mmCIF file of C-alpha atoms in Angstrom:
data_model
loop_
_atom_site.group_PDB
_atom_site.id
_atom_site.type_symbol
_atom_site.label_atom_id
_atom_site.label_comp_id
_atom_site.label_asym_id
_atom_site.label_seq_id
_atom_site.Cartn_x
_atom_site.Cartn_y
_atom_site.Cartn_z
ATOM 1 C CA MET A 883 40.211 -23.118 -44.135
ATOM 2 C CA LYS A 884 37.148 -21.284 -42.887
ATOM 3 C CA CYS A 885 34.228 -23.444 -41.817
ATOM 4 C CA THR A 886 30.921 -22.889 -40.048
ATOM 5 C CA ILE A 887 28.937 -24.987 -37.621
ATOM 6 C CA GLN A 888 25.187 -24.440 -37.762
ATOM 7 C CA THR A 889 23.249 -25.825 -34.821
ATOM 8 C CA ILE A 890 20.251 -27.970 -35.803
ATOM 9 C CA THR A 891 19.365 -28.799 -32.199
ATOM 10 C CA PRO A 892 20.639 -27.327 -28.888
ATOM 11 C CA VAL A 893 24.277 -28.062 -28.047
ATOM 12 C CA HIS A 894 25.462 -28.344 -24.452
ATOM 13 C CA ILE A 895 29.132 -28.802 -23.614
ATOM 14 C CA GLY A 896 29.391 -28.441 -19.872
ATOM 15 C CA ASN A 897 32.107 -26.788 -17.814
ATOM 16 C CA GLY A 898 31.322 -28.857 -14.702
ATOM 17 C CA LYS A 899 29.611 -26.022 -12.815
ATOM 18 C CA GLU A 900 26.011 -25.273 -11.973
ATOM 19 C CA TYR A 901 23.973 -22.564 -10.296
ATOM 20 C CA GLY A 902 20.511 -22.201 -8.796
ATOM 21 C CA PRO A 903 17.819 -19.680 -7.752
ATOM 22 C CA SER A 904 20.218 -17.967 -5.337
ATOM 23 C CA ASP A 905 22.263 -16.845 -8.360
ATOM 24 C CA TYR A 906 19.669 -15.555 -10.814
ATOM 25 C CA TYR A 907 16.453 -13.630 -11.334
ATOM 26 C CA ILE A 908 13.877 -13.788 -14.146
ATOM 27 C CA THR A 909 13.036 -10.845 -16.362
ATOM 28 C CA LYS A 910 11.466 -10.363 -19.800
ATOM 29 C CA SER A 911 12.738 -9.177 -23.151
ATOM 30 C CA SER A 912 11.137 -6.321 -25.078
ATOM 31 C CA LYS A 913 9.171 -8.988 -26.999
ATOM 32 C CA GLY A 914 7.933 -10.664 -23.836
ATOM 33 C CA SER A 915 10.240 -13.690 -23.870
ATOM 34 C CA LEU A 916 11.428 -14.999 -20.529
ATOM 35 C CA ILE A 917 15.052 -14.149 -19.769
ATOM 36 C CA LEU A 918 17.204 -15.559 -16.977
ATOM 37 C CA ALA A 919 19.670 -12.998 -15.633
ATOM 38 C CA ARG A 920 22.729 -14.494 -13.946
ATOM 39 C CA ALA A 921 23.610 -12.151 -11.084
ATOM 40 C CA ASP A 922 26.931 -11.176 -9.563
ATOM 41 C CA ILE A 923 26.338 -11.933 -5.899
ATOM 42 C CA ASN A 924 29.291 -9.767 -4.838
ATOM 43 C CA LYS A 925 27.742 -6.752 -6.554
ATOM 44 C CA VAL A 926 24.386 -7.503 -4.943
ATOM 45 C CA PHE A 927 26.108 -7.641 -1.568
ATOM 46 C CA MET A 928 27.973 -4.369 -2.121
ATOM 47 C CA SER A 929 24.732 -2.585 -3.011
ATOM 48 C CA LEU A 930 23.252 -3.349 0.425
ATOM 49 C CA SER A 931 23.344 -1.412 3.693
ATOM 50 C CA GLU A 932 25.384 -2.828 6.571
ATOM 51 C CA ASP A 933 22.281 -4.288 8.246
ATOM 52 C CA GLN A 934 21.093 -5.778 4.978
ATOM 53 C CA LYS A 935 24.485 -7.338 4.341
ATOM 54 C CA GLU A 936 24.364 -9.379 7.532
ATOM 55 C CA GLU A 937 20.824 -10.520 6.742
ATOM 56 C CA PHE A 938 21.801 -11.353 3.152
ATOM 57 C CA ILE A 939 24.648 -13.603 4.298
ATOM 58 C CA GLN A 940 22.202 -15.547 6.452
ATOM 59 C CA HIS A 941 19.834 -15.916 3.503
ATOM 60 C CA LEU A 942 22.600 -17.322 1.308
ATOM 61 C CA SER A 943 23.093 -20.204 3.754
ATOM 62 C CA ASP A 944 19.463 -21.244 3.223
ATOM 63 C CA PRO A 945 19.214 -23.893 0.447
ATOM 64 C CA SER A 946 15.737 -22.628 -0.479
ATOM 65 C CA PHE A 947 16.830 -18.986 -0.861
ATOM 66 C CA GLN A 948 15.673 -17.327 -4.089
ATOM 67 C CA LEU A 949 17.480 -14.178 -5.136
ATOM 68 C CA GLU A 950 14.583 -12.853 -7.207
ATOM 69 C CA GLU A 951 12.181 -13.069 -4.282
ATOM 70 C CA TYR A 952 14.667 -11.262 -2.049
ATOM 71 C CA LEU A 953 15.266 -8.478 -4.565
ATOM 72 C CA ASN A 954 11.554 -7.911 -5.161
ATOM 73 C CA ASN A 955 10.149 -8.355 -1.654
ATOM 74 C CA VAL A 956 12.981 -7.089 0.548
ATOM 75 C CA LEU A 957 14.750 -4.503 -1.585
ATOM 76 C CA GLY A 958 11.780 -3.735 -3.795
ATOM 77 C CA LYS A 959 14.031 -3.300 -6.816
ATOM 78 C CA ILE A 960 16.768 -4.838 -8.939
ATOM 79 C CA PRO A 961 20.063 -3.079 -8.119
ATOM 80 C CA PRO A 962 21.786 -1.655 -11.223
ATOM 81 C CA LYS A 963 24.676 -3.439 -12.924
ATOM 82 C CA ILE A 964 24.377 -6.736 -11.042
ATOM 83 C CA LYS A 965 23.817 -9.038 -14.024
ATOM 84 C CA ILE A 966 26.737 -11.034 -15.382
ATOM 85 C CA TYR A 967 24.955 -12.275 -18.508
ATOM 86 C CA LEU A 968 21.492 -13.072 -19.848
ATOM 87 C CA ALA A 969 20.130 -16.410 -21.076
ATOM 88 C CA ARG A 970 16.965 -17.075 -23.039
ATOM 89 C CA LEU A 971 14.723 -19.337 -20.962
ATOM 90 C CA MET A 972 12.932 -22.131 -22.847
ATOM 91 C CA SER A 973 11.703 -23.876 -19.709
ATOM 92 C CA GLN A 974 9.987 -23.231 -16.403
ATOM 93 C CA ARG A 975 11.986 -21.712 -13.550
ATOM 94 C CA PRO A 976 14.954 -24.106 -13.122
ATOM 95 C CA PRO A 977 15.974 -25.411 -9.675
ATOM 96 C CA ASN A 978 19.529 -25.863 -10.958
ATOM 97 C CA VAL A 979 21.211 -24.988 -14.238
ATOM 98 C CA GLU A 980 24.251 -26.770 -15.658
ATOM 99 C CA GLU A 981 26.597 -24.234 -17.217
ATOM 100 C CA THR A 982 27.908 -24.503 -20.745
ATOM 101 C CA ILE A 983 31.542 -23.777 -21.498
ATOM 102 C CA LYS A 984 32.120 -20.063 -22.097
ATOM 103 C CA THR A 985 34.823 -17.464 -22.563
ATOM 104 C CA ILE A 986 33.863 -15.495 -19.444
ATOM 105 C CA THR A 987 30.181 -15.038 -20.424
ATOM 106 C CA LYS A 988 29.906 -16.064 -24.086
ATOM 107 C CA PRO A 989 29.327 -19.712 -25.148
ATOM 108 C CA TYR A 990 31.396 -21.445 -27.821
ATOM 109 C CA ILE A 991 32.211 -24.950 -29.052
ATOM 110 C CA PRO A 992 35.755 -26.121 -28.250
ATOM 111 C CA GLY A 993 37.894 -27.310 -31.130
ATOM 112 C CA SER A 994 38.630 -30.441 -29.112
ATOM 113 C CA SER A 995 34.936 -31.395 -29.213
ATOM 114 C CA ILE A 996 34.830 -30.969 -32.992
ATOM 115 C CA LYS A 997 38.075 -32.874 -33.446
ATOM 116 C CA GLY A 998 36.841 -35.715 -31.240
ATOM 117 C CA ALA A 999 33.755 -36.105 -33.429
ATOM 118 C CA LEU A 1000 35.935 -36.132 -36.557
ATOM 119 C CA ARG A 1001 38.162 -38.800 -35.029
ATOM 120 C CA THR A 1002 35.169 -41.026 -34.253
ATOM 121 C CA ALA A 1003 33.799 -40.619 -37.800
ATOM 122 C CA ILE A 1004 37.168 -41.535 -39.298
ATOM 123 C CA LEU A 1005 37.549 -44.629 -37.131
ATOM 124 C CA TYR A 1006 33.965 -45.710 -37.840
ATOM 125 C CA ASN A 1007 34.682 -45.655 -41.579
ATOM 126 C CA VAL A 1008 38.136 -47.240 -41.707
ATOM 127 C CA ILE A 1009 37.954 -50.053 -39.150
ATOM 128 C CA SER A 1010 37.740 -53.499 -40.747
ATOM 129 C CA LYS A 1011 35.859 -56.601 -39.620
ATOM 130 C CA GLY A 1012 39.136 -58.233 -38.630
ATOM 131 C CA GLU A 1013 40.099 -55.231 -36.531
ATOM 132 C CA MET A 1014 36.695 -55.244 -34.840
ATOM 133 C CA ASP A 1015 37.379 -58.848 -33.864
ATOM 134 C CA GLN A 1016 40.398 -57.588 -31.902
ATOM 135 C CA ILE A 1017 38.084 -55.642 -29.585
ATOM 136 C CA TYR A 1018 36.624 -58.886 -28.276
ATOM 137 C CA ASN A 1019 40.103 -59.936 -27.138
ATOM 138 C CA LEU A 1020 40.602 -56.607 -25.302
ATOM 139 C CA ILE A 1021 37.755 -57.374 -22.887
ATOM 140 C CA ARG A 1022 38.927 -58.885 -19.635
ATOM 141 C CA ASP A 1023 36.968 -60.595 -16.884
ATOM 142 C CA GLY A 1024 37.277 -58.890 -13.506
ATOM 143 C CA SER A 1025 35.792 -59.413 -10.055
ATOM 144 C CA ARG A 1026 33.119 -56.796 -10.860
ATOM 145 C CA GLY A 1027 32.444 -58.038 -14.370
ATOM 146 C CA PRO A 1028 33.985 -57.574 -17.816
ATOM 147 C CA PHE A 1029 36.107 -54.469 -18.423
ATOM 148 C CA ILE A 1030 38.469 -52.941 -20.965
ATOM 149 C CA ASN A 1031 41.787 -51.655 -19.695
ATOM 150 C CA PHE A 1032 42.331 -47.989 -20.627
ATOM 151 C CA TRP A 1033 45.854 -48.540 -21.954
ATOM 152 C CA ASP A 1034 44.767 -51.534 -24.022
ATOM 153 C CA ALA A 1035 42.076 -49.381 -25.601
ATOM 154 C CA GLN A 1036 44.599 -46.610 -26.234
ATOM 155 C CA GLN A 1037 46.999 -49.003 -27.940
ATOM 156 C CA PHE A 1038 44.163 -50.339 -30.080
ATOM 157 C CA GLN A 1039 43.296 -46.822 -31.305
ATOM 158 C CA ASN A 1040 46.949 -45.988 -31.932
ATOM 159 C CA GLN A 1041 47.159 -48.562 -34.715
ATOM 160 C CA PHE A 1042 44.735 -46.438 -36.748
ATOM 161 C CA PHE A 1043 46.136 -42.982 -36.085
ATOM 162 C CA ALA A 1044 49.770 -43.439 -34.978
ATOM 163 C CA GLY A 1045 52.676 -44.483 -37.160
ATOM 164 C CA ASN A 1046 55.479 -46.984 -36.737
ATOM 165 C CA LYS A 1047 56.213 -45.715 -33.215
ATOM 166 C CA ASN A 1048 52.646 -46.598 -32.103
ATOM 167 C CA ASP A 1049 52.708 -43.528 -29.878
ATOM 168 C CA PRO A 1050 49.828 -41.010 -29.675
ATOM 169 C CA LYS A 1051 52.426 -38.199 -29.693
ATOM 170 C CA TYR A 1052 53.034 -39.123 -33.339
ATOM 171 C CA SER A 1053 49.380 -39.462 -34.316
ATOM 172 C CA ILE A 1054 48.256 -38.229 -37.727
ATOM 173 C CA MET A 1055 45.616 -36.231 -35.844
ATOM 174 C CA LYS A 1056 48.402 -33.993 -34.512
ATOM 175 C CA PHE A 1057 48.618 -32.603 -38.037
ATOM 176 C CA LEU A 1058 44.919 -31.690 -38.034
ATOM 177 C CA GLN A 1059 44.242 -28.325 -36.400
ATOM 178 C CA VAL A 1060 40.699 -27.387 -35.420
ATOM 179 C CA SER A 1061 40.161 -24.068 -33.662
ATOM 180 C CA ASP A 1062 37.521 -23.216 -31.101
ATOM 181 C CA THR A 1063 34.467 -21.657 -32.708
ATOM 182 C CA GLN A 1064 33.633 -18.017 -32.389
ATOM 183 C CA THR A 1065 31.409 -17.137 -29.434
ATOM 184 C CA ILE A 1066 27.724 -16.259 -29.381
ATOM 185 C CA PRO A 1067 26.322 -13.479 -27.169
ATOM 186 C CA ASN A 1068 24.049 -15.519 -24.890
ATOM 187 C CA PRO A 1069 23.152 -19.113 -24.029
ATOM 188 C CA THR A 1070 19.661 -20.618 -24.236
ATOM 189 C CA ILE A 1071 18.388 -22.722 -21.333
ATOM 190 C CA TYR A 1072 16.436 -25.903 -22.055
ATOM 191 C CA SER A 1073 14.929 -28.575 -19.853
ATOM 192 C CA MET A 1074 15.853 -32.137 -20.788
ATOM 193 C CA VAL A 1075 14.566 -35.600 -19.987
ATOM 194 C CA SER A 1076 15.661 -39.130 -20.805
ATOM 195 C CA LEU A 1077 13.319 -41.194 -22.941
ATOM 196 C CA LYS A 1078 13.447 -44.809 -21.766
ATOM 197 C CA VAL A 1079 12.033 -47.441 -24.096
ATOM 198 C CA GLY A 1080 10.680 -50.715 -22.831
ATOM 199 C CA GLN A 1081 8.972 -53.866 -23.932
ATOM 200 C CA GLY A 1082 5.417 -52.650 -24.134
ATOM 201 C CA ARG A 1083 5.765 -49.004 -23.065
ATOM 202 C CA ASN A 1084 7.967 -45.944 -23.269
ATOM 203 C CA GLU A 1085 8.410 -43.443 -20.449
ATOM 204 C CA TRP A 1086 10.529 -40.632 -19.098
ATOM 205 C CA TYR A 1087 13.294 -41.765 -16.782
ATOM 206 C CA SER A 1088 12.147 -41.208 -13.193
ATOM 207 C CA ARG A 1089 13.487 -41.518 -9.681
ATOM 208 C CA ASN A 1090 11.202 -42.033 -6.674
ATOM 209 C CA ASP A 1091 8.206 -41.759 -9.032
ATOM 210 C CA ARG A 1092 9.283 -38.308 -10.233
ATOM 211 C CA THR A 1093 10.503 -37.549 -13.754
ATOM 212 C CA VAL A 1094 14.162 -36.551 -13.691
ATOM 213 C CA ILE A 1095 14.494 -33.206 -15.472
ATOM 214 C CA THR A 1096 17.857 -31.591 -16.197
ATOM 215 C CA TYR A 1097 18.237 -27.886 -16.989
ATOM 216 C CA ALA A 1098 21.241 -26.732 -18.966
ATOM 217 C CA GLU A 1099 22.640 -23.754 -20.801
ATOM 218 C CA THR A 1100 23.050 -24.497 -24.488
ATOM 219 C CA ILE A 1101 23.990 -22.945 -27.777
ATOM 220 C CA GLY A 1102 20.485 -22.603 -29.157
ATOM 221 C CA VAL A 1103 18.963 -23.746 -32.444
ATOM 222 C CA GLY A 1104 19.940 -22.019 -35.686
ATOM 223 C CA ARG A 1105 23.189 -20.478 -34.469
ATOM 224 C CA LYS A 1106 26.131 -20.177 -36.867
ATOM 225 C CA LEU A 1107 29.629 -20.347 -35.414
ATOM 226 C CA ASP A 1108 32.739 -19.992 -37.551
ATOM 227 C CA PHE A 1109 35.932 -21.947 -36.905
ATOM 228 C CA ASP A 1110 39.228 -22.694 -38.642
ATOM 229 C CA PHE A 1111 40.099 -26.125 -39.986
ATOM 230 C CA ASN A 1112 43.636 -26.717 -41.233
ATOM 231 C CA SER A 1113 45.875 -29.661 -41.962
ATOM 232 C CA SER A 1114 49.555 -29.946 -42.729
ATOM 233 C CA TYR A 1115 50.947 -32.867 -44.694
ATOM 234 C CA ASP A 1116 54.683 -33.211 -45.262
ATOM 235 C CA PRO A 1117 55.532 -36.370 -47.249
ATOM 236 C CA GLN A 1118 59.071 -36.626 -45.857
ATOM 237 C CA VAL A 1119 58.084 -36.112 -42.210
ATOM 238 C CA HIS A 1120 55.108 -38.432 -42.434
ATOM 239 C CA GLN A 1121 57.154 -41.133 -44.133
ATOM 240 C CA GLU A 1122 59.682 -41.001 -41.301
ATOM 241 C CA LEU A 1123 56.853 -41.327 -38.776
ATOM 242 C CA GLY A 1124 55.176 -44.147 -40.690
ATOM 243 C CA LEU A 1125 52.109 -42.023 -41.475
ATOM 244 C CA SER A 1126 52.230 -42.063 -45.275
ATOM 245 C CA ASP A 1127 49.224 -44.400 -45.522
ATOM 246 C CA LYS A 1128 47.078 -42.040 -43.434
ATOM 247 C CA GLU A 1129 47.225 -38.997 -45.698
ATOM 248 C CA GLU A 1130 43.489 -39.171 -46.435
ATOM 249 C CA PHE A 1131 42.728 -38.512 -42.757
ATOM 250 C CA LEU A 1132 43.854 -34.917 -43.420
ATOM 251 C CA ASP A 1133 41.844 -34.463 -46.621
ATOM 252 C CA ILE A 1134 38.816 -32.213 -46.007
ATOM 253 C CA GLU A 1135 36.825 -33.892 -48.790
ATOM 254 C CA LYS A 1136 37.505 -37.328 -47.323
ATOM 255 C CA ILE A 1137 36.630 -36.139 -43.824
ATOM 256 C CA LYS A 1138 33.311 -34.765 -45.097
ATOM 257 C CA GLU A 1139 32.639 -38.154 -46.679
ATOM 258 C CA TYR A 1140 33.392 -39.905 -43.375
ATOM 259 C CA LEU A 1141 31.062 -37.543 -41.483
ATOM 260 C CA PHE A 1142 28.294 -37.987 -44.039
ATOM 261 C CA LYS A 1143 28.434 -41.787 -43.941
ATOM 262 C CA PHE A 1144 28.622 -41.985 -40.154
ATOM 263 C CA SER A 1145 25.666 -39.616 -39.710
ATOM 264 C CA ARG A 1146 23.713 -41.392 -42.470
ATOM 265 C CA ASP A 1147 24.094 -44.769 -40.756
ATOM 266 C CA TYR A 1148 23.372 -43.376 -37.302
ATOM 267 C CA ILE A 1149 20.222 -41.540 -38.462
ATOM 268 C CA ASP A 1150 19.030 -44.698 -40.202
ATOM 269 C CA HIS A 1151 19.557 -46.623 -36.974
ATOM 270 C CA GLU A 1152 17.583 -44.051 -34.960
ATOM 271 C CA VAL A 1153 14.709 -44.132 -37.456
ATOM 272 C CA ASN A 1154 14.538 -47.920 -37.036
ATOM 273 C CA PHE A 1155 14.815 -47.541 -33.255
ATOM 274 C CA ALA A 1156 11.901 -45.076 -33.181
ATOM 275 C CA GLN A 1157 9.771 -47.277 -35.432
ATOM 276 C CA LYS A 1158 10.529 -50.380 -33.375
ATOM 277 C CA TYR A 1159 9.363 -48.758 -30.132
ATOM 278 C CA GLY A 1160 6.604 -46.579 -31.560
ATOM 279 C CA VAL A 1161 8.209 -43.190 -30.804
ATOM 280 C CA GLU A 1162 6.533 -41.201 -33.553
ATOM 281 C CA TYR A 1163 7.989 -37.761 -32.756
ATOM 282 C CA LEU A 1164 11.507 -39.216 -32.753
ATOM 283 C CA GLU A 1165 10.908 -40.999 -36.043
ATOM 284 C CA LYS A 1166 9.637 -37.771 -37.641
ATOM 285 C CA PHE A 1167 12.603 -35.800 -36.315
ATOM 286 C CA TYR A 1168 15.157 -38.188 -37.809
ATOM 287 C CA LEU A 1169 13.350 -38.525 -41.131
ATOM 288 C CA ASP A 1170 13.457 -34.731 -41.405
ATOM 289 C CA LEU A 1171 17.054 -34.596 -40.208
ATOM 290 C CA GLU A 1172 18.091 -37.112 -42.854
ATOM 291 C CA LYS A 1173 17.352 -34.509 -45.546
ATOM 292 C CA ASN A 1174 19.892 -32.129 -43.979
ATOM 293 C CA ASN A 1175 22.768 -34.593 -44.230
ATOM 294 C CA THR A 1176 24.633 -34.048 -47.505
ATOM 295 C CA GLU A 1177 28.074 -35.043 -48.735
ATOM 296 C CA ASP A 1178 29.029 -31.404 -49.196
ATOM 297 C CA SER A 1179 27.688 -30.211 -45.804
ATOM 298 C CA PRO A 1180 27.437 -33.265 -43.550
ATOM 299 C CA LEU A 1181 25.896 -33.509 -40.111
ATOM 300 C CA MET A 1182 27.797 -34.212 -36.915
ATOM 301 C CA ARG A 1183 26.772 -34.788 -33.304
ATOM 302 C CA ILE A 1184 28.643 -33.298 -30.363
ATOM 303 C CA GLY A 1185 28.269 -32.560 -26.685
ATOM 304 C CA PHE A 1186 25.969 -33.716 -23.897
ATOM 305 C CA GLY A 1187 23.285 -36.236 -24.840
ATOM 306 C CA SER A 1188 25.077 -37.490 -27.944
ATOM 307 C CA GLY A 1189 25.080 -40.990 -26.546
ATOM 308 C CA PHE A 1190 27.176 -44.133 -26.875
ATOM 309 C CA LEU A 1191 26.411 -44.915 -30.512
ATOM 310 C CA SER A 1192 27.302 -41.474 -31.881
ATOM 311 C CA THR A 1193 30.541 -41.060 -29.924
ATOM 312 C CA THR A 1194 32.042 -44.518 -30.502
ATOM 313 C CA ILE A 1195 32.238 -47.194 -33.187
ATOM 314 C CA GLY A 1196 29.521 -49.054 -31.279
ATOM 315 C CA LEU A 1197 27.124 -48.843 -34.221
ATOM 316 C CA ARG A 1198 29.528 -50.775 -36.478
ATOM 317 C CA LEU A 1199 29.848 -53.451 -33.809
ATOM 318 C CA LYS A 1200 26.092 -53.614 -33.270
ATOM 319 C CA GLU A 1201 25.390 -54.029 -36.981
ATOM 320 C CA GLU A 1202 28.308 -56.276 -37.952
ATOM 321 C CA ASP A 1203 29.657 -58.080 -34.877
ATOM 322 C CA SER A 1204 26.848 -58.804 -32.413
ATOM 323 C CA GLN A 1205 29.002 -61.124 -30.297
ATOM 324 C CA THR A 1206 31.597 -58.420 -29.609
ATOM 325 C CA TYR A 1207 28.873 -55.802 -29.107
ATOM 326 C CA LYS A 1208 27.216 -58.014 -26.508
ATOM 327 C CA LYS A 1209 30.528 -58.327 -24.705
ATOM 328 C CA VAL A 1210 31.156 -54.577 -24.874
ATOM 329 C CA ARG A 1211 27.749 -53.711 -23.419
ATOM 330 C CA GLN A 1212 28.506 -55.987 -20.452
ATOM 331 C CA THR A 1213 31.370 -53.640 -19.535
ATOM 332 C CA PHE A 1214 28.672 -50.994 -18.890
ATOM 333 C CA ARG A 1215 27.021 -53.240 -16.283
ATOM 334 C CA ARG A 1216 23.811 -53.260 -18.340
ATOM 335 C CA SER A 1217 21.943 -56.541 -18.088
ATOM 336 C CA TYR A 1218 18.654 -55.794 -19.904
ATOM 337 C CA PRO A 1219 18.470 -58.023 -22.956
ATOM 338 C CA PHE A 1220 16.283 -56.185 -25.449
ATOM 339 C CA GLU A 1221 18.088 -52.935 -26.298
ATOM 340 C CA PHE A 1222 21.327 -51.092 -25.599
ATOM 341 C CA PRO A 1223 21.407 -48.183 -25.242
ATOM 342 C CA LYS A 1224 17.718 -47.851 -24.394
ATOM 343 C CA THR A 1225 17.586 -44.162 -23.388
ATOM 344 C CA ARG A 1226 17.681 -40.962 -25.456
ATOM 345 C CA LYS A 1227 18.158 -37.399 -24.172
ATOM 346 C CA ILE A 1228 15.349 -35.156 -25.393
ATOM 347 C CA THR A 1229 14.533 -31.481 -24.819
ATOM 348 C CA LEU A 1230 11.156 -30.527 -23.364
ATOM 349 C CA LEU A 1231 9.087 -27.628 -24.701
ATOM 350 C CA ASN A 1232 5.849 -26.763 -22.900
ATOM 351 C CA LYS A 1233 5.929 -30.209 -21.284
ATOM 352 C CA LYS A 1234 6.029 -31.852 -24.713
ATOM 353 C CA PRO A 1235 8.980 -33.763 -26.221
ATOM 354 C CA GLY A 1236 11.298 -31.602 -28.273
ATOM 355 C CA LYS A 1237 14.443 -32.760 -30.039
ATOM 356 C CA PRO A 1238 17.575 -34.839 -29.379
ATOM 357 C CA LEU A 1239 20.604 -32.765 -28.420
ATOM 358 C CA GLY A 1240 23.854 -31.996 -30.192
ATOM 359 C CA TRP A 1241 23.102 -32.098 -33.925
ATOM 360 C CA VAL A 1242 25.045 -29.615 -36.064
ATOM 361 C CA LYS A 1243 25.756 -29.062 -39.743
ATOM 362 C CA VAL A 1244 29.339 -28.556 -40.931
ATOM 363 C CA ILE A 1245 29.654 -26.009 -43.746
ATOM 364 C CA ASN A 1246 32.850 -25.475 -45.734
ATOM 365 C CA ASN A 1247 33.087 -21.781 -46.639
ATOM 366 C CA GLU A 1248 35.838 -22.163 -49.247
#
């Protein structure tokens, strides 16, 4: 089945790497937009004379070295064919940029990220009050505070997705295939901050009296990325594995319903959160976003900045089992009493708050 993801806000799924001013230079597009050009340092090096090469190596050992300044002031030009890829720059000059996952130079969304979001939406919809009560019993007291053992958590999840063998190798999700999306030509770089709400005031998260700003490559707003979504249900095989009662987890119409309901509840929660703490721009964003969430083309949240409530069943616990939710939040070593989680990742545009990260629309093309 052919499907499309349309990005409503920037999506960042990191590859664990970053780069800085020693690896890029800034240029402009034909329309005057700022463009960051990621440079191939080996090609820069090979374009130099022998004397320049020795000097260049010394420059690279300097943490404050800026490639653009060197190219303009020392060489007086940009050597040909040194760029690896271009990225649209929606921020000031970044001190460091977190890379997004790419196939060589072109960003995409991994199928595993999509499938993980589907799994969370399914679990959010099917877990019962009695099963939520079991989570409380999973929490153990340790010398450093409450914690949940990884294997206990895995076994708990298996009861929803695995069959009579209670083994993740025989999970119903193994019969759900989600491909990586197609790639896009170039990433878009945004600056991001963490909004921290408080009792009486809201502020950007800071360290040593300085706002902490993160710069990251993203798949920008309004991009459409196709991917394949397929499921295989064999009544005989699934009966043998004890999966017959989980057939609906492979039904595209049921999955869309799960996504719609999860996003509906989460958006409603964020509207209430914004109203409670007087964050008007966040309230407006989610009221507008709510109109985009439909049963036929539901919304989904993926990637960096999605947060605890949109990547877990935490919202169900918060709304329906406050005692267990309180216990769960203690495993995060968070002691503030008034709100958890109390931060939200937001993009910055011209030093003004932009949008929360990771919102996409899922469109069925068949």
